[in-house]
Every structure is written in C-alpha cells, then in structure tokens.
Amino acid sequence: MTMNGITLNEKEARDTRARISRLTEALNSEHAMEPVVAGLPPEVVSQVSRMMKAERERLTHAVEAYEEAKETQKPTALKNLVNHEPGLMLIVARIANGYSQKDLAWRLGVKEQQVQRWEAERYAQISLKNYNRVAALLGVRLTADMPDQPAFRGLDKVIDGVSKSEIKKILKHGRENGWFAEDFTEAELRRYIAENRIDFGSPGLLRTGLNVVDHTDDVMLHAWRARVTARARDAFAGVEDVHEPLELKWMPELVRLSNDPHGPLRAVEVLAARGIVLIVEPQVPGLKIDGAAFIVDGRPVIGMTLRTDTVDNFWFTLMHELAHVTLHFSTGLAVGFYDQTDQETSVDEQEEEANRFASNLLIPEERWRRSTARIAKSASVIERFANELGIHPAIVFGRIRKERGEWSLFANKIGRNTVRKLFVGEAQKGKSDAPILPGTQG
C-alpha cells in the first residue's frame, strides 16, 4: 500500500490503481460497501466514508504525479509530495532521469535487487557513502532546506544530549521489566537507542488524545517504542501477514469483548487475526503515555502502557489507537501517534477524529443522546443501558465521569486494577535473559 501519498514505482502504481478502483466501487455501491461497514454505528460509517473519499483523492493524486514524472520527466508534482526528504528525492530523480531500477543498478555496478531494497526502505538504511554515490549519479545534492537525516549524522550525534540520569532510569526500568540482562551497559543502551532512532526517525510529536506536544528528543519515548517494536517483531509469527483497512465489520465483535473478564487478552487475538499487533508494555517512569499506533516492517502495531489501570481507560485507549490504524493508515501511521488521554487542552484534527471514532464505536452518539443514562444518578440505570449496548458498564460510567467532570463520581464502577494483572503473566513469558543488543532491531 502506498504510504504518505507517494507512488514511486510500477508495482506501487499498479497497487494504487487497484485500490482506487476498490474504493470507487465501495463508495458508489451500497452492496459493495456493506462488507466494509456491516454492524458499525452510523456515526462510524460516516467517518469511514469520509476517510475513503479522502483516500481515493490522495491516491489518485499520487498515481497522477508518478505518471507525469515518468512520461514527461518533469516531476514537479512528485517533488511537491516528497517535500525534500533525502531518500525520496533519489527515487524521484531516478524517475525524472528516465531510469528503471535495473538501469540505475547497472550504472552503479550493483545488483537490481540492491536498488529495489534501497528504494523499498526509502534509502533509510543506506550508508552516507553510498547515498552520495547514488546522488552524484542522479544529480541530487543535499541542500540546507532538506530536513535532517539521522542516519547521516553518525551514532554519536544521534544520541547527543541524552543525559546520564535518563540512561540510568531506562536501564533500571529495562532490567526490572526484562528488556535486557543485568550486565547490559550504558554504552550498549546508548548505541541501541541511537540505532533505533536511525531506523524509525524521531517521533515529531507526542500526539495525545487531547493535545499535541513536541517530544522529538524524548529518549524515554524512543526506548519504550524500541521495546514495543522488539516485542511486536517477536509476535509477527502469530499475526496475519496483511492488514486490510477496508474490512471493518469485525470491530463490533471487538467492542463486545469488553464484557468478557478476559476481554483485553482476547482482544490481542482478534486484532492479530486482522493483521494488527497489540503489545502491552509498561512505560518508563515519567513518560506519561497511554497508547501508541505506528508501523513496524509494514504492519500496524498498537502499544499500550496501562498507565491508568481501569476497564474504561483500556477500551477507550484501544479504540482510539485502532481509529488511527483505520482512519490514518496512509496519512500518519508511518510517523506514528503517541497518545496521552488525560490532558485538557486543544487537539489536532486527526486526534479529534480518533476520539470521535472511539466514542461512537463504544457508545453510538445517537443512542447516547436518547438515553436517560446520560443524566442518571442511579448506577442501575447506567448498567442497564450498558447491557443494552452489549458493553462493559465501566465504559459508560467512565464517559459520564468525563462529561460531568466529576472524577469522584462512580469511582468504584470503572474497573480499577483489573486489566494490568491480566497481562502480567503474558509479560513474564516475553521476558528474555538475553540483552537487547544494538542492531537486533534493524
């Protein structure tokens, strides 16, 4: 699937055209749309339809820009999409020069598979020496207006500014939670963090459920993400190879699992069957993150910390991250979303979309407005409404507490200290005596 609105080779162009056709068919036919959204609340269906229309427009623009560059060797539109990203600039330059991947490989004296691999990775793993070699052949120069490329700075520069106290805090947390062995050193950890930042880049923002905070250089976020990534790769063997964002009718089943005492664990299995990895990993103390959604090796990964150990928080956070996977798969998931759900400030558009998606998937807005539970003071009325929806009552109690701003209200009804213990045994299984060594993630 084309990521970030860019099509850069014939395979991606074929895949993009096929996806445009499928989107058009679904949007123009109720019969074709039914398998996509069957069972979803109308409010969620509306969001999905808007996402599909925007996706079709984005993909159409992407393939048109690619075809223009290929046919006219004038990649103006394609350059605008690339926005001076160094790795992508090389691919655009190849297309503008009229070279196939095979042509470029011949001129470089390497195998075609090497060029294919470089381009599949968007040149993220290429050495500076080889980058300059390819760039010189294609007539590309790194300029001052190009954004910083961590891989070009060297490991020492990538981790420059990481304090000794931060490293010690991560080491302590990592040893206590089985990230690596007791003899794992500060130097090894620094190198590991640096290599992970080169692999994935710096999260430009800590996108929260209620605000957006710049955490570009938050080493604790990098360390936590690296741990989630390592566990996700271990979990890939039990996960479907392909996630299909246009198959959503399974989501009501996931919501109903909230009524199961072991629902959070079963959610891991349901998501795995749909090509999504869910990892629960405690945060490094001080990070203050509830959940995240990002891409690892082409697959969507949801990470959760259970920082707030309640039933309502687990299900809302999970649905919020699932919203990012569903609505923003091609428009932000490659960078990632890192969410904190207890702030009271403004939100950006994508976070608002994720909040609405999560709220309506759990409690459809139309049902909520018509329900007496919304203004009820009696727990029995609220529990009866939850039973009608087929969800855990804690979810309704949690929404009432938030909307009324009364955090002492129904404090014994939100399932405190019941979720984290479900994952304790699972976490123990994931612990390893072997250290996480630099390079094992790449």
Coordinates of C-alpha atoms in Angstrom, one line a residue:
M1 CA 0.0 0.0 0.0
T2 CA 1.2 3.5 -0.9
M3 CA 2.3 5.3 2.3
N4 CA 2.2 9.1 2.9
G5 CA 0.6 9.9 -0.5
I6 CA 3.5 8.9 -2.7
T7 CA 3.8 6.4 -5.6
L8 CA 7.3 5.7 -6.7
N9 CA 7.5 2.6 -8.8
E10 CA 5.4 0.4 -11.2
K11 CA 4.3 -2.1 -8.5
E12 CA 3.1 0.7 -6.3
A13 CA 1.3 2.3 -9.2
R14 CA -0.5 -1.0 -10.0
D15 CA -1.4 -1.5 -6.4
T16 CA -2.6 2.1 -6.1
R17 CA -4.8 1.9 -9.2
A18 CA -6.4 -1.3 -7.9
R19 CA -7.1 0.3 -4.6
I20 CA -8.6 3.4 -6.2
S21 CA -11.0 1.0 -8.1
R22 CA -12.0 -0.8 -5.0
L23 CA -12.6 2.5 -3.1
T24 CA -14.7 3.8 -6.0
E25 CA -16.7 0.6 -6.2
A26 CA -17.4 0.7 -2.4
L27 CA -18.3 4.4 -2.4
N28 CA -20.7 4.0 -5.4
S29 CA -22.5 0.9 -4.3
E30 CA -24.3 0.0 -1.1
H31 CA -23.8 -3.6 -1.9
A32 CA -20.1 -3.2 -2.2
M33 CA -19.9 -1.0 0.9
E34 CA -21.9 -3.5 3.1
P35 CA -19.0 -5.9 3.7
V36 CA -16.8 -3.0 4.8
V37 CA -19.0 -1.4 7.4
A38 CA -21.6 -4.1 8.4
G39 CA -22.6 -3.7 12.0
L40 CA -20.9 -0.4 12.6
P41 CA -22.8 2.6 14.1
P42 CA -23.9 5.2 11.6
E43 CA -21.5 7.8 13.1
V44 CA -18.6 5.5 12.5
V45 CA -19.8 4.6 9.0
S46 CA -19.8 8.3 8.1
Q47 CA -16.2 8.7 9.3
V48 CA -15.1 5.7 7.3
S49 CA -16.9 7.0 4.2
R50 CA -15.1 10.4 4.5
M51 CA -11.8 8.6 5.0
M52 CA -12.4 6.5 1.9
K53 CA -13.2 9.6 -0.2
A54 CA -10.1 11.4 1.0
E55 CA -8.0 8.3 0.5
R56 CA -9.2 7.9 -3.1
E57 CA -8.4 11.6 -3.8
R58 CA -5.0 11.2 -2.3
L59 CA -4.2 8.0 -4.1
T60 CA -5.4 9.5 -7.4
H61 CA -3.1 12.5 -7.0
A62 CA -0.2 10.2 -6.1
V63 CA -0.5 8.0 -9.2
E64 CA -1.0 11.0 -11.5
A65 CA 2.1 12.6 -10.1
Y66 CA 4.1 9.4 -10.7
E67 CA 2.8 9.0 -14.2
E68 CA 3.5 12.7 -15.1
A69 CA 7.1 12.3 -13.8
K70 CA 7.6 9.0 -15.7
E71 CA 6.1 10.2 -19.0
T72 CA 7.3 13.8 -19.2
Q73 CA 10.4 13.5 -17.0
K74 CA 9.1 16.7 -15.2
P75 CA 8.5 15.6 -11.6
T76 CA 7.1 18.9 -10.3
A77 CA 4.0 17.3 -8.6
L78 CA 6.0 14.4 -7.4
K79 CA 8.7 16.6 -5.9
N80 CA 6.0 18.6 -4.0
L81 CA 4.8 15.3 -2.5
V82 CA 8.3 14.3 -1.5
N83 CA 8.9 17.6 0.2
H84 CA 12.7 17.4 0.1
E85 CA 13.0 14.1 2.0
P86 CA 16.5 12.9 1.1
G87 CA 15.7 9.3 0.4
L88 CA 12.7 10.0 -1.6
M89 CA 14.5 12.7 -3.6
L90 CA 16.8 9.9 -5.0
I91 CA 13.8 7.9 -6.2
V92 CA 12.2 11.0 -7.8
A93 CA 15.5 11.8 -9.5
R94 CA 15.7 8.2 -10.9
I95 CA 12.2 8.5 -12.4
A96 CA 13.0 12.0 -13.8
N97 CA 16.1 10.7 -15.4
G98 CA 14.1 8.0 -17.1
Y99 CA 15.9 5.2 -15.4
S100 CA 14.3 2.0 -14.3
Q101 CA 15.6 0.3 -11.1
K102 CA 17.5 -2.1 -13.4
D103 CA 19.1 0.9 -15.3
L104 CA 20.2 2.5 -12.1
A105 CA 21.7 -0.7 -10.7
W106 CA 23.7 -1.2 -14.0
R107 CA 25.1 2.3 -13.8
L108 CA 26.1 1.8 -10.1
G109 CA 27.5 -1.6 -10.7
V110 CA 25.3 -3.3 -8.2
K111 CA 22.5 -5.9 -8.5
E112 CA 19.0 -4.7 -9.3
Q113 CA 17.8 -6.3 -6.0
Q114 CA 20.1 -3.9 -4.1
V115 CA 18.4 -0.9 -5.7
Q116 CA 15.0 -2.4 -5.0
R117 CA 15.9 -2.9 -1.4
W118 CA 17.2 0.6 -1.0
E119 CA 14.0 2.1 -2.5
A120 CA 11.7 -0.2 -0.6
E121 CA 13.3 1.3 2.6
R122 CA 13.2 4.8 1.0
Y123 CA 17.0 4.7 1.4
A124 CA 16.6 4.8 5.2
Q125 CA 19.3 2.1 5.7
I126 CA 21.9 3.3 3.1
S127 CA 25.3 4.5 4.2
L128 CA 26.3 8.1 3.7
K129 CA 29.0 7.0 1.2
N130 CA 26.5 5.0 -0.9
Y131 CA 23.9 7.8 -0.7
N132 CA 26.4 10.3 -2.1
R133 CA 27.3 7.8 -4.8
V134 CA 23.7 7.4 -5.9
A135 CA 23.0 11.1 -5.5
A136 CA 26.0 12.1 -7.6
L137 CA 24.9 9.8 -10.4
L138 CA 21.4 11.2 -10.4
G139 CA 22.3 14.8 -10.0
V140 CA 20.9 15.3 -6.4
R141 CA 22.5 17.4 -3.8
L142 CA 21.7 17.6 -0.1
T143 CA 20.7 21.2 0.5
A144 CA 20.1 23.4 3.5
D145 CA 16.3 23.2 3.1
M146 CA 16.3 19.4 3.3
P147 CA 15.3 18.1 6.8
D148 CA 17.9 16.5 9.0
Q149 CA 18.6 12.8 8.2
P150 CA 19.6 11.0 11.4
A151 CA 21.5 8.3 9.5
F152 CA 23.8 10.9 8.1
R153 CA 24.9 12.2 11.5
G154 CA 26.6 9.2 13.0
L155 CA 25.6 7.4 16.2
D156 CA 27.4 9.8 18.5
K157 CA 25.4 12.8 17.1
V158 CA 22.1 11.0 17.1
I159 CA 22.3 10.5 20.9
D160 CA 24.0 13.7 21.6
G161 CA 22.3 15.4 24.6
V162 CA 20.9 12.2 26.2
S163 CA 21.7 12.7 29.9
K164 CA 23.3 10.1 32.2
S165 CA 20.2 10.3 34.5
E166 CA 17.9 9.4 31.7
I167 CA 20.0 6.4 30.7
K168 CA 20.1 5.2 34.3
K169 CA 16.4 5.5 34.6
I170 CA 15.9 3.5 31.4
L171 CA 18.4 0.9 32.5
K172 CA 16.7 0.4 35.8
H173 CA 13.3 0.1 34.2
G174 CA 14.6 -2.2 31.5
R175 CA 16.3 -4.6 34.0
E176 CA 13.2 -4.7 36.2
N177 CA 10.9 -5.5 33.2
G178 CA 13.1 -8.0 31.3
W179 CA 14.2 -5.8 28.5
F180 CA 17.8 -6.9 28.8
A181 CA 20.2 -8.6 31.1
E182 CA 21.6 -7.2 34.3
D183 CA 25.0 -6.7 32.7
F184 CA 23.7 -4.6 29.8
T185 CA 25.8 -1.4 29.9
E186 CA 25.1 2.3 29.5
A187 CA 27.2 2.3 26.3
E188 CA 25.2 -0.5 24.8
L189 CA 21.9 1.2 25.6
R190 CA 23.0 4.5 24.1
R191 CA 24.0 2.7 20.9
Y192 CA 20.8 0.8 20.9
I193 CA 18.7 3.9 21.2
A194 CA 20.7 5.7 18.5
E195 CA 20.3 2.8 16.1
N196 CA 16.5 2.7 16.8
R197 CA 16.2 6.4 16.1
I198 CA 18.0 6.0 12.8
D199 CA 15.7 3.1 11.9
F200 CA 12.5 4.9 12.8
G201 CA 13.3 8.5 12.9
S202 CA 12.3 10.8 15.8
P203 CA 8.6 11.0 16.6
G204 CA 7.9 14.6 15.6
L205 CA 5.1 14.9 18.1
L206 CA 3.7 13.1 21.1
R207 CA 0.1 13.1 19.8
T208 CA -2.2 12.9 22.7
G209 CA -5.9 12.1 22.9
L210 CA -6.4 15.7 24.0
N211 CA -3.3 17.7 22.9
V212 CA -0.2 17.6 20.8
V213 CA 3.2 18.0 22.5
D214 CA 6.6 18.0 20.9
H215 CA 8.6 15.1 22.2
T216 CA 11.1 14.8 19.3
D217 CA 14.0 14.2 21.6
D218 CA 12.3 12.3 24.4
V219 CA 14.7 9.4 24.9
M220 CA 12.2 7.6 27.2
L221 CA 9.7 7.6 24.3
H222 CA 12.4 6.2 22.0
A223 CA 13.3 3.5 24.5
W224 CA 9.7 2.4 25.1
R225 CA 8.9 2.4 21.4
A226 CA 12.1 0.3 20.8
R227 CA 10.9 -2.3 23.3
V228 CA 7.4 -2.4 21.8
T229 CA 8.9 -2.8 18.4
A230 CA 11.1 -5.7 19.6
R231 CA 8.1 -7.5 21.1
A232 CA 6.0 -6.8 18.0
R233 CA 8.5 -8.4 15.8
D234 CA 8.5 -11.5 18.0
A235 CA 4.7 -11.5 17.8
F236 CA 4.6 -11.3 14.0
A237 CA 4.8 -15.1 13.6
G238 CA 1.3 -15.4 15.1
V239 CA -0.2 -12.4 13.2
E240 CA -1.9 -12.4 9.8
D241 CA 0.5 -11.2 7.1
V242 CA -1.7 -8.4 5.7
H243 CA -3.9 -5.9 7.4
E244 CA -6.9 -4.7 5.3
P245 CA -8.1 -1.2 6.4
L246 CA -11.3 -1.7 4.3
E247 CA -12.6 -4.6 6.3
L248 CA -14.1 -3.3 9.4
K249 CA -17.2 -5.4 10.2
W250 CA -15.2 -7.3 12.8
M251 CA -15.0 -4.3 15.1
P252 CA -18.3 -4.7 16.9
E253 CA -17.1 -8.1 18.0
L254 CA -14.0 -6.5 19.5
V255 CA -16.2 -4.0 21.4
R256 CA -18.4 -6.8 22.8
L257 CA -15.3 -8.4 24.3
S258 CA -15.3 -5.6 26.9
N259 CA -17.9 -7.6 28.7
D260 CA -15.6 -10.6 29.0
P261 CA -13.4 -10.6 32.1
H262 CA -10.6 -11.8 29.9
G263 CA -11.6 -9.5 27.1
P264 CA -8.3 -7.5 26.9
L265 CA -6.4 -10.7 26.3
R266 CA -8.9 -11.9 23.7
A267 CA -8.6 -8.5 22.0
V268 CA -4.9 -9.4 21.3
E269 CA -6.1 -12.5 19.4
V270 CA -8.9 -10.7 17.5
L271 CA -6.5 -8.0 16.4
A272 CA -3.8 -10.5 15.4
A273 CA -6.4 -12.2 13.1
R274 CA -6.8 -8.9 11.4
G275 CA -3.1 -8.2 10.9
I276 CA -2.7 -5.8 13.9
V277 CA -0.2 -6.4 16.7
L278 CA -1.2 -5.3 20.2
I279 CA 1.6 -5.0 22.7
V280 CA 1.1 -4.1 26.4
E281 CA 4.3 -2.7 27.8
P282 CA 4.7 -0.6 31.0
Q283 CA 6.1 2.9 30.3
V284 CA 9.4 4.2 31.6
P285 CA 8.5 6.2 34.7
G286 CA 7.9 9.8 33.8
L287 CA 6.9 9.2 30.2
K288 CA 3.2 9.6 30.7
I289 CA 1.9 7.8 27.6
D290 CA -1.2 5.7 27.4
G291 CA -1.1 4.3 23.9
A292 CA 0.6 4.5 20.5
A293 CA 0.0 3.4 17.0
F294 CA 2.7 3.1 14.4
I295 CA 4.1 0.9 11.6
V296 CA 6.8 -1.8 12.1
D297 CA 8.0 -3.6 8.9
G298 CA 4.9 -2.6 7.1
R299 CA 2.5 -3.8 9.8
P300 CA 0.3 -1.8 12.2
V301 CA 1.3 -2.0 15.8
I302 CA -0.7 -0.7 18.8
G303 CA 1.3 -0.2 22.0
M304 CA -0.4 0.4 25.4
T305 CA 1.1 1.1 28.8
L306 CA -1.9 0.6 31.1
R307 CA -0.7 3.7 32.9
T308 CA -4.3 4.1 34.1
D309 CA -5.3 0.6 35.1
T310 CA -9.1 0.8 34.6
V311 CA -11.5 -1.0 32.3
D312 CA -12.9 2.2 30.7
N313 CA -9.4 3.6 30.0
F314 CA -8.2 0.3 28.4
W315 CA -11.1 0.1 25.9
F316 CA -11.2 3.8 25.0
T317 CA -7.4 3.9 24.5
L318 CA -7.5 0.8 22.4
M319 CA -10.3 2.1 20.2
H320 CA -8.5 5.5 19.9
E321 CA -5.4 3.7 18.6
L322 CA -7.5 1.5 16.4
A323 CA -9.0 4.6 14.9
H324 CA -5.5 5.8 13.9
V325 CA -4.9 2.4 12.3
T326 CA -8.2 2.6 10.4
L327 CA -8.5 6.3 9.5
H328 CA -4.9 7.4 9.3
F329 CA -3.1 4.3 8.0
S330 CA -1.7 6.1 4.9
T331 CA -1.6 9.6 6.3
G332 CA 0.3 9.4 9.6
L333 CA 0.8 5.9 10.9
A334 CA 4.3 5.7 9.3
V335 CA 5.3 8.5 11.6
G336 CA 3.2 7.2 14.4
F337 CA 0.8 8.5 17.1
Y338 CA 1.8 8.6 20.7
D339 CA -1.2 9.3 22.9
Q340 CA -1.9 10.6 26.4
T341 CA -5.6 10.8 27.3
D342 CA -5.7 12.9 30.5
Q343 CA -4.9 16.4 29.3
E344 CA -7.4 19.2 28.9
T345 CA -6.1 21.3 26.0
S346 CA -6.9 21.6 22.3
V347 CA -6.5 18.8 19.9
D348 CA -5.5 18.5 16.3
E349 CA -7.8 17.2 13.6
Q350 CA -6.6 13.6 13.5
E351 CA -6.9 13.3 17.3
E352 CA -10.4 14.7 17.2
E353 CA -11.2 12.1 14.5
A354 CA -9.8 9.3 16.6
N355 CA -11.7 10.5 19.7
R356 CA -15.0 10.6 17.8
F357 CA -14.3 7.2 16.3
A358 CA -13.5 5.6 19.6
S359 CA -16.5 7.2 21.4
N360 CA -19.0 6.2 18.7
L361 CA -17.7 2.7 18.4
L362 CA -18.1 2.1 22.1
I363 CA -21.3 4.2 22.6
P364 CA -23.0 5.5 19.4
E365 CA -23.8 9.2 19.8
E366 CA -27.4 8.9 18.7
R367 CA -28.0 6.2 21.3
W368 CA -26.2 8.3 23.9
R369 CA -28.3 11.4 23.3
R370 CA -31.6 9.5 23.6
S371 CA -30.6 7.6 26.8
T372 CA -31.6 8.5 30.3
A373 CA -28.3 7.0 31.4
R374 CA -26.6 10.2 30.3
I375 CA -28.2 12.2 33.1
A376 CA -28.9 9.4 35.5
K377 CA -27.7 9.3 39.1
S378 CA -28.6 5.7 39.6
A379 CA -26.0 3.1 38.8
S380 CA -28.7 0.5 37.9
V381 CA -30.0 2.8 35.1
I382 CA -26.5 3.1 33.7
E383 CA -25.7 -0.6 33.9
R384 CA -29.0 -1.4 32.1
F385 CA -28.0 0.9 29.3
A386 CA -24.6 -0.8 29.0
N387 CA -26.3 -4.2 28.9
E388 CA -28.5 -2.9 26.0
L389 CA -25.3 -1.9 24.1
G390 CA -23.5 -5.1 25.0
I391 CA -20.5 -3.3 26.5
H392 CA -18.9 -3.3 30.0
P393 CA -20.7 -0.8 32.3
A394 CA -17.3 0.7 33.2
I395 CA -17.2 2.3 29.8
V396 CA -20.5 4.1 30.4
F397 CA -19.5 5.1 33.9
G398 CA -16.2 6.4 32.6
R399 CA -17.9 8.5 29.9
I400 CA -20.3 10.0 32.5
R401 CA -17.4 10.9 34.8
K402 CA -15.5 12.6 32.0
E403 CA -18.5 14.5 30.6
R404 CA -19.6 15.8 34.0
G405 CA -16.0 16.4 35.1
E406 CA -16.8 14.7 38.4
W407 CA -13.9 12.3 38.9
S408 CA -15.1 11.1 42.3
L409 CA -18.4 10.0 40.8
F410 CA -18.9 6.2 40.4
A411 CA -15.2 5.8 41.2
N412 CA -15.8 2.2 42.2
K413 CA -17.5 1.4 38.9
I414 CA -14.7 1.8 36.3
G415 CA -12.9 -1.5 36.9
R416 CA -9.9 -0.2 38.8
N417 CA -6.8 -2.5 39.0
T418 CA -8.4 -5.3 36.9
V419 CA -6.7 -5.0 33.5
R420 CA -2.9 -4.9 34.2
K421 CA -2.9 -8.2 36.1
L422 CA -4.3 -10.0 33.1
F423 CA -1.1 -9.2 31.2
V424 CA 1.4 -9.8 34.0
G425 CA 1.7 -13.5 33.1
E426 CA 1.9 -12.7 29.4
A427 CA 4.6 -10.1 30.0
Q428 CA 6.6 -12.7 32.0
K429 CA 6.5 -15.0 29.0
G430 CA 8.0 -12.2 26.9
K431 CA 11.0 -11.6 29.1
S432 CA 14.3 -12.8 27.9
D433 CA 17.6 -13.3 29.7
A434 CA 19.4 -12.2 26.6
P435 CA 20.1 -8.4 26.3
I436 CA 18.7 -6.4 23.6
L437 CA 21.8 -5.7 21.6
P438 CA 22.4 -2.9 19.1
G439 CA 21.4 -4.0 15.6
T440 CA 18.9 -6.6 16.7
Q441 CA 16.0 -4.3 15.7
G442 CA 17.1 -3.3 12.3

